[in-house]
């Protein structure tokens, strides 16, 4: 293949990653600081792009050079954030990044999000204000080591979390618009229960009444997810599904406990997000990696039990087992 054809294929690949409302010519012209006419000539292969321009495009669109040149390599390029600039801004920056990625996924007409769950999906805690506040406390105190929470006991009334609730509202709004497939295990509930129990045993609640409230809110969330699974649709707590509600599929795998991996289908492409450091994610658009991840998820679903829209008996049994876990924790409080 001659260089001009490779260049045309490069721009075809870049175009496939852009939402329909973004002009390829405008994006290239702005990135390379050239006129639209010059961008057109590069896109059509009439004018070669130099190494610096290739680097700029690959860096912006997160394409590896070995992938571009079809080199045989075992390397995969992942991008993401490690931590914020300071302990006090890290959580806000994390939420901004989550919201941005969900907005990007939502900008595509064709989209789907696959989730291999070790825990309840992060986003779904944001459906319930009390759970979001508690998750803020856990992530900020125990993961990000925010100095503002040093020696501070948890309280549902603490105003420090108010600045994050708007992010939570926007995140769940974006998340609920994306068709979704989740693979759960009976252990997927344990993380949230253990976090409440840890702080309860450590005496880290300002008001012990909040412990029971959180367990009850976890049950409320589980009940809502059961309703979503029954209807096969995503919607807010206390509301009915909208006419254009996103689809929701739920599988249970009793053998495999997931690792909080996400795979997004956007347009004709895929992006994988791998969890690290408890809170953060790194992502890749590498085609080989994503094809392998997709095949693995499809294989897991074949070996799992679908409990959304069908499998009423299996669905009721699974959620009753989850509720039993919660009720045992509540009984231990007495």
PDB file of C-alpha atoms in Angstrom, residues 143-309:
ATOM      1  CA  UNK A 143      -8.564   6.416  48.643  1.00  0.00           C
ATOM      2  CA  UNK A 144      -7.600  10.043  47.934  1.00  0.00           C
ATOM      3  CA  UNK A 145      -6.594  10.879  51.529  1.00  0.00           C
ATOM      4  CA  UNK A 146      -8.257  14.286  51.441  1.00  0.00           C
ATOM      5  CA  UNK A 147      -6.798  16.293  54.331  1.00  0.00           C
ATOM      6  CA  UNK A 148     -10.164  17.944  54.965  1.00  0.00           C
ATOM      7  CA  UNK A 149     -11.520  14.591  56.191  1.00  0.00           C
ATOM      8  CA  UNK A 150      -8.616  13.689  58.432  1.00  0.00           C
ATOM      9  CA  UNK A 151     -10.103  12.753  61.812  1.00  0.00           C
ATOM     10  CA  UNK A 152     -13.612  13.662  60.561  1.00  0.00           C
ATOM     11  CA  UNK A 153     -16.519  11.324  61.234  1.00  0.00           C
ATOM     12  CA  UNK A 154     -19.095  10.657  58.539  1.00  0.00           C
ATOM     13  CA  UNK A 155     -22.407  12.482  58.603  1.00  0.00           C
ATOM     14  CA  UNK A 156     -25.167  12.618  56.011  1.00  0.00           C
ATOM     15  CA  UNK A 157     -25.591  16.255  57.016  1.00  0.00           C
ATOM     16  CA  UNK A 158     -21.998  17.328  56.275  1.00  0.00           C
ATOM     17  CA  UNK A 159     -22.126  20.193  53.705  1.00  0.00           C
ATOM     18  CA  UNK A 160     -18.685  19.350  52.278  1.00  0.00           C
ATOM     19  CA  UNK A 161     -20.296  16.909  49.824  1.00  0.00           C
ATOM     20  CA  UNK A 162     -22.831  19.365  48.385  1.00  0.00           C
ATOM     21  CA  UNK A 163     -20.373  20.570  45.739  1.00  0.00           C
ATOM     22  CA  UNK A 164     -20.277  17.056  44.227  1.00  0.00           C
ATOM     23  CA  UNK A 165     -24.006  16.308  44.081  1.00  0.00           C
ATOM     24  CA  UNK A 166     -24.507  18.212  40.825  1.00  0.00           C
ATOM     25  CA  UNK A 167     -21.794  16.088  39.201  1.00  0.00           C
ATOM     26  CA  UNK A 168     -23.606  13.002  40.460  1.00  0.00           C
ATOM     27  CA  UNK A 169     -26.904  14.187  38.973  1.00  0.00           C
ATOM     28  CA  UNK A 170     -25.315  14.822  35.567  1.00  0.00           C
ATOM     29  CA  UNK A 171     -23.403  11.529  35.635  1.00  0.00           C
ATOM     30  CA  UNK A 172     -26.471   9.399  36.311  1.00  0.00           C
ATOM     31  CA  UNK A 173     -28.409  11.391  33.699  1.00  0.00           C
ATOM     32  CA  UNK A 174     -25.751  10.547  31.092  1.00  0.00           C
ATOM     33  CA  UNK A 175     -25.412   6.936  32.267  1.00  0.00           C
ATOM     34  CA  UNK A 176     -29.159   6.299  32.064  1.00  0.00           C
ATOM     35  CA  UNK A 177     -29.175   7.304  28.384  1.00  0.00           C
ATOM     36  CA  UNK A 178     -26.688   4.581  27.392  1.00  0.00           C
ATOM     37  CA  UNK A 179     -27.957   1.050  26.597  1.00  0.00           C
ATOM     38  CA  UNK A 180     -26.275  -1.200  29.102  1.00  0.00           C
ATOM     39  CA  UNK A 181     -25.313  -4.831  29.760  1.00  0.00           C
ATOM     40  CA  UNK A 182     -24.075  -5.810  33.235  1.00  0.00           C
ATOM     41  CA  UNK A 183     -22.619  -9.118  34.423  1.00  0.00           C
ATOM     42  CA  UNK A 184     -23.037  -9.587  38.194  1.00  0.00           C
ATOM     43  CA  UNK A 185     -22.042 -12.113  40.821  1.00  0.00           C
ATOM     44  CA  UNK A 186     -23.649 -12.623  44.246  1.00  0.00           C
ATOM     45  CA  UNK A 187     -20.481 -11.081  45.717  1.00  0.00           C
ATOM     46  CA  UNK A 188     -20.992  -7.803  43.796  1.00  0.00           C
ATOM     47  CA  UNK A 189     -22.855  -6.347  46.761  1.00  0.00           C
ATOM     48  CA  UNK A 190     -20.127  -7.065  49.314  1.00  0.00           C
ATOM     49  CA  UNK A 191     -17.957  -4.021  48.678  1.00  0.00           C
ATOM     50  CA  UNK A 192     -20.652  -1.468  49.553  1.00  0.00           C
ATOM     51  CA  UNK A 193     -21.759  -3.445  52.628  1.00  0.00           C
ATOM     52  CA  UNK A 194     -18.200  -3.896  53.839  1.00  0.00           C
ATOM     53  CA  UNK A 195     -17.425  -0.205  53.493  1.00  0.00           C
ATOM     54  CA  UNK A 196     -20.374   0.750  55.711  1.00  0.00           C
ATOM     55  CA  UNK A 197     -19.460  -1.970  58.196  1.00  0.00           C
ATOM     56  CA  UNK A 198     -15.792  -0.899  58.293  1.00  0.00           C
ATOM     57  CA  UNK A 199     -16.591   2.675  59.279  1.00  0.00           C
ATOM     58  CA  UNK A 200     -19.271   1.487  61.711  1.00  0.00           C
ATOM     59  CA  UNK A 201     -16.778  -0.753  63.545  1.00  0.00           C
ATOM     60  CA  UNK A 202     -14.159   2.008  63.451  1.00  0.00           C
ATOM     61  CA  UNK A 203     -16.563   4.410  65.177  1.00  0.00           C
ATOM     62  CA  UNK A 204     -16.431   6.752  62.188  1.00  0.00           C
ATOM     63  CA  UNK A 205     -20.127   7.676  62.146  1.00  0.00           C
ATOM     64  CA  UNK A 206     -21.108  10.938  63.815  1.00  0.00           C
ATOM     65  CA  UNK A 207     -24.645   9.564  64.213  1.00  0.00           C
ATOM     66  CA  UNK A 208     -25.129   5.805  64.424  1.00  0.00           C
ATOM     67  CA  UNK A 209     -28.603   6.201  62.900  1.00  0.00           C
ATOM     68  CA  UNK A 210     -26.871   6.895  59.580  1.00  0.00           C
ATOM     69  CA  UNK A 211     -25.542   3.307  59.526  1.00  0.00           C
ATOM     70  CA  UNK A 212     -29.032   1.813  59.277  1.00  0.00           C
ATOM     71  CA  UNK A 213     -30.091   4.517  56.819  1.00  0.00           C
ATOM     72  CA  UNK A 214     -27.259   3.566  54.472  1.00  0.00           C
ATOM     73  CA  UNK A 215     -28.094  -0.140  54.617  1.00  0.00           C
ATOM     74  CA  UNK A 216     -31.725   0.715  53.850  1.00  0.00           C
ATOM     75  CA  UNK A 217     -30.672   2.914  50.931  1.00  0.00           C
ATOM     76  CA  UNK A 218     -28.531   0.083  49.545  1.00  0.00           C
ATOM     77  CA  UNK A 219     -31.622  -2.125  49.673  1.00  0.00           C
ATOM     78  CA  UNK A 220     -33.600   0.609  47.927  1.00  0.00           C
ATOM     79  CA  UNK A 221     -30.986   0.668  45.160  1.00  0.00           C
ATOM     80  CA  UNK A 222     -31.034  -3.118  44.828  1.00  0.00           C
ATOM     81  CA  UNK A 223     -34.847  -3.055  44.596  1.00  0.00           C
ATOM     82  CA  UNK A 224     -34.625  -0.441  41.848  1.00  0.00           C
ATOM     83  CA  UNK A 225     -32.044  -2.416  39.859  1.00  0.00           C
ATOM     84  CA  UNK A 226     -34.361  -5.428  40.127  1.00  0.00           C
ATOM     85  CA  UNK A 227     -37.181  -3.342  38.595  1.00  0.00           C
ATOM     86  CA  UNK A 228     -34.865  -2.216  35.795  1.00  0.00           C
ATOM     87  CA  UNK A 229     -33.922  -5.846  35.137  1.00  0.00           C
ATOM     88  CA  UNK A 230     -37.585  -6.886  35.110  1.00  0.00           C
ATOM     89  CA  UNK A 231     -38.488  -4.191  32.582  1.00  0.00           C
ATOM     90  CA  UNK A 232     -35.220  -4.303  30.648  1.00  0.00           C
ATOM     91  CA  UNK A 233     -35.000  -0.518  30.797  1.00  0.00           C
ATOM     92  CA  UNK A 234     -33.045   2.168  32.677  1.00  0.00           C
ATOM     93  CA  UNK A 235     -34.846   4.909  34.608  1.00  0.00           C
ATOM     94  CA  UNK A 236     -34.639   6.992  37.779  1.00  0.00           C
ATOM     95  CA  UNK A 237     -35.884   5.843  41.161  1.00  0.00           C
ATOM     96  CA  UNK A 238     -39.512   6.814  41.744  1.00  0.00           C
ATOM     97  CA  UNK A 239     -40.143   7.393  38.043  1.00  0.00           C
ATOM     98  CA  UNK A 240     -41.476   5.343  35.159  1.00  0.00           C
ATOM     99  CA  UNK A 241     -39.323   4.560  32.110  1.00  0.00           C
ATOM    100  CA  UNK A 242     -39.443   7.255  29.451  1.00  0.00           C
ATOM    101  CA  UNK A 243     -40.666   6.326  25.942  1.00  0.00           C
ATOM    102  CA  UNK A 244     -37.074   6.423  24.666  1.00  0.00           C
ATOM    103  CA  UNK A 245     -35.535   4.734  27.743  1.00  0.00           C
ATOM    104  CA  UNK A 246     -32.205   2.977  27.195  1.00  0.00           C
ATOM    105  CA  UNK A 247     -32.214  -0.823  27.299  1.00  0.00           C
ATOM    106  CA  UNK A 248     -30.822  -2.720  30.301  1.00  0.00           C
ATOM    107  CA  UNK A 249     -29.624  -6.316  30.244  1.00  0.00           C
ATOM    108  CA  UNK A 250     -28.442  -8.107  33.366  1.00  0.00           C
ATOM    109  CA  UNK A 251     -26.609 -11.425  33.648  1.00  0.00           C
ATOM    110  CA  UNK A 252     -25.560 -13.405  36.710  1.00  0.00           C
ATOM    111  CA  UNK A 253     -22.419 -15.521  36.675  1.00  0.00           C
ATOM    112  CA  UNK A 254     -22.024 -17.611  39.835  1.00  0.00           C
ATOM    113  CA  UNK A 255     -18.472 -18.688  38.973  1.00  0.00           C
ATOM    114  CA  UNK A 256     -16.712 -15.511  37.835  1.00  0.00           C
ATOM    115  CA  UNK A 257     -16.373 -12.377  39.974  1.00  0.00           C
ATOM    116  CA  UNK A 258     -15.730  -9.427  37.678  1.00  0.00           C
ATOM    117  CA  UNK A 259     -13.102  -6.706  37.958  1.00  0.00           C
ATOM    118  CA  UNK A 260     -15.114  -3.552  37.164  1.00  0.00           C
ATOM    119  CA  UNK A 261     -14.144  -3.597  33.488  1.00  0.00           C
ATOM    120  CA  UNK A 262     -16.174  -1.476  31.066  1.00  0.00           C
ATOM    121  CA  UNK A 263     -16.351  -1.847  27.283  1.00  0.00           C
ATOM    122  CA  UNK A 264     -18.101   0.884  25.304  1.00  0.00           C
ATOM    123  CA  UNK A 265     -19.310   0.487  21.741  1.00  0.00           C
ATOM    124  CA  UNK A 266     -19.356   3.898  20.058  1.00  0.00           C
ATOM    125  CA  UNK A 267     -20.279   4.043  16.406  1.00  0.00           C
ATOM    126  CA  UNK A 268     -18.274   1.329  14.673  1.00  0.00           C
ATOM    127  CA  UNK A 269     -15.516   1.363  17.312  1.00  0.00           C
ATOM    128  CA  UNK A 270     -14.949   0.138  20.837  1.00  0.00           C
ATOM    129  CA  UNK A 271     -13.194   1.515  23.915  1.00  0.00           C
ATOM    130  CA  UNK A 272     -12.160  -0.544  26.948  1.00  0.00           C
ATOM    131  CA  UNK A 273     -11.861   0.964  30.431  1.00  0.00           C
ATOM    132  CA  UNK A 274      -9.864  -0.958  33.036  1.00  0.00           C
ATOM    133  CA  UNK A 275     -10.134  -0.155  36.739  1.00  0.00           C
ATOM    134  CA  UNK A 276      -6.997   0.671  38.740  1.00  0.00           C
ATOM    135  CA  UNK A 277      -6.207   2.157  42.160  1.00  0.00           C
ATOM    136  CA  UNK A 278      -9.793   1.397  43.314  1.00  0.00           C
ATOM    137  CA  UNK A 279     -11.253   4.580  41.838  1.00  0.00           C
ATOM    138  CA  UNK A 280      -9.570   5.336  38.525  1.00  0.00           C
ATOM    139  CA  UNK A 281      -9.751   3.924  35.015  1.00  0.00           C
ATOM    140  CA  UNK A 282      -7.467   3.777  31.995  1.00  0.00           C
ATOM    141  CA  UNK A 283      -8.868   3.378  28.495  1.00  0.00           C
ATOM    142  CA  UNK A 284      -7.750   2.124  25.115  1.00  0.00           C
ATOM    143  CA  UNK A 285      -9.086   2.246  21.574  1.00  0.00           C
ATOM    144  CA  UNK A 286      -6.689  -0.488  20.420  1.00  0.00           C
ATOM    145  CA  UNK A 287      -8.688  -2.616  17.996  1.00  0.00           C
ATOM    146  CA  UNK A 288      -6.999  -5.923  18.830  1.00  0.00           C
ATOM    147  CA  UNK A 289      -7.420  -5.441  22.564  1.00  0.00           C
ATOM    148  CA  UNK A 290     -11.064  -4.388  22.266  1.00  0.00           C
ATOM    149  CA  UNK A 291     -11.944  -7.249  19.917  1.00  0.00           C
ATOM    150  CA  UNK A 292     -10.467  -9.673  22.459  1.00  0.00           C
ATOM    151  CA  UNK A 293     -12.309  -7.980  25.326  1.00  0.00           C
ATOM    152  CA  UNK A 294     -15.601  -8.076  23.410  1.00  0.00           C
ATOM    153  CA  UNK A 295     -15.166 -11.780  22.590  1.00  0.00           C
ATOM    154  CA  UNK A 296     -14.424 -12.511  26.263  1.00  0.00           C
ATOM    155  CA  UNK A 297     -17.555 -10.694  27.421  1.00  0.00           C
ATOM    156  CA  UNK A 298     -19.692 -12.486  24.848  1.00  0.00           C
ATOM    157  CA  UNK A 299     -18.311 -15.801  26.042  1.00  0.00           C
ATOM    158  CA  UNK A 300     -19.032 -14.913  29.684  1.00  0.00           C
ATOM    159  CA  UNK A 301     -22.614 -13.997  28.821  1.00  0.00           C
ATOM    160  CA  UNK A 302     -23.120 -17.378  27.143  1.00  0.00           C
ATOM    161  CA  UNK A 303     -22.010 -19.012  30.404  1.00  0.00           C
ATOM    162  CA  UNK A 304     -24.180 -16.737  32.552  1.00  0.00           C
ATOM    163  CA  UNK A 305     -27.881 -16.590  33.341  1.00  0.00           C
ATOM    164  CA  UNK A 306     -29.814 -13.692  31.861  1.00  0.00           C
ATOM    165  CA  UNK A 307     -32.243 -12.316  34.467  1.00  0.00           C
ATOM    166  CA  UNK A 308     -33.528  -9.213  32.682  1.00  0.00           C
ATOM    167  CA  UNK A 309     -36.982  -9.353  31.020  1.00  0.00           C
TER     168      UNK A 309
END
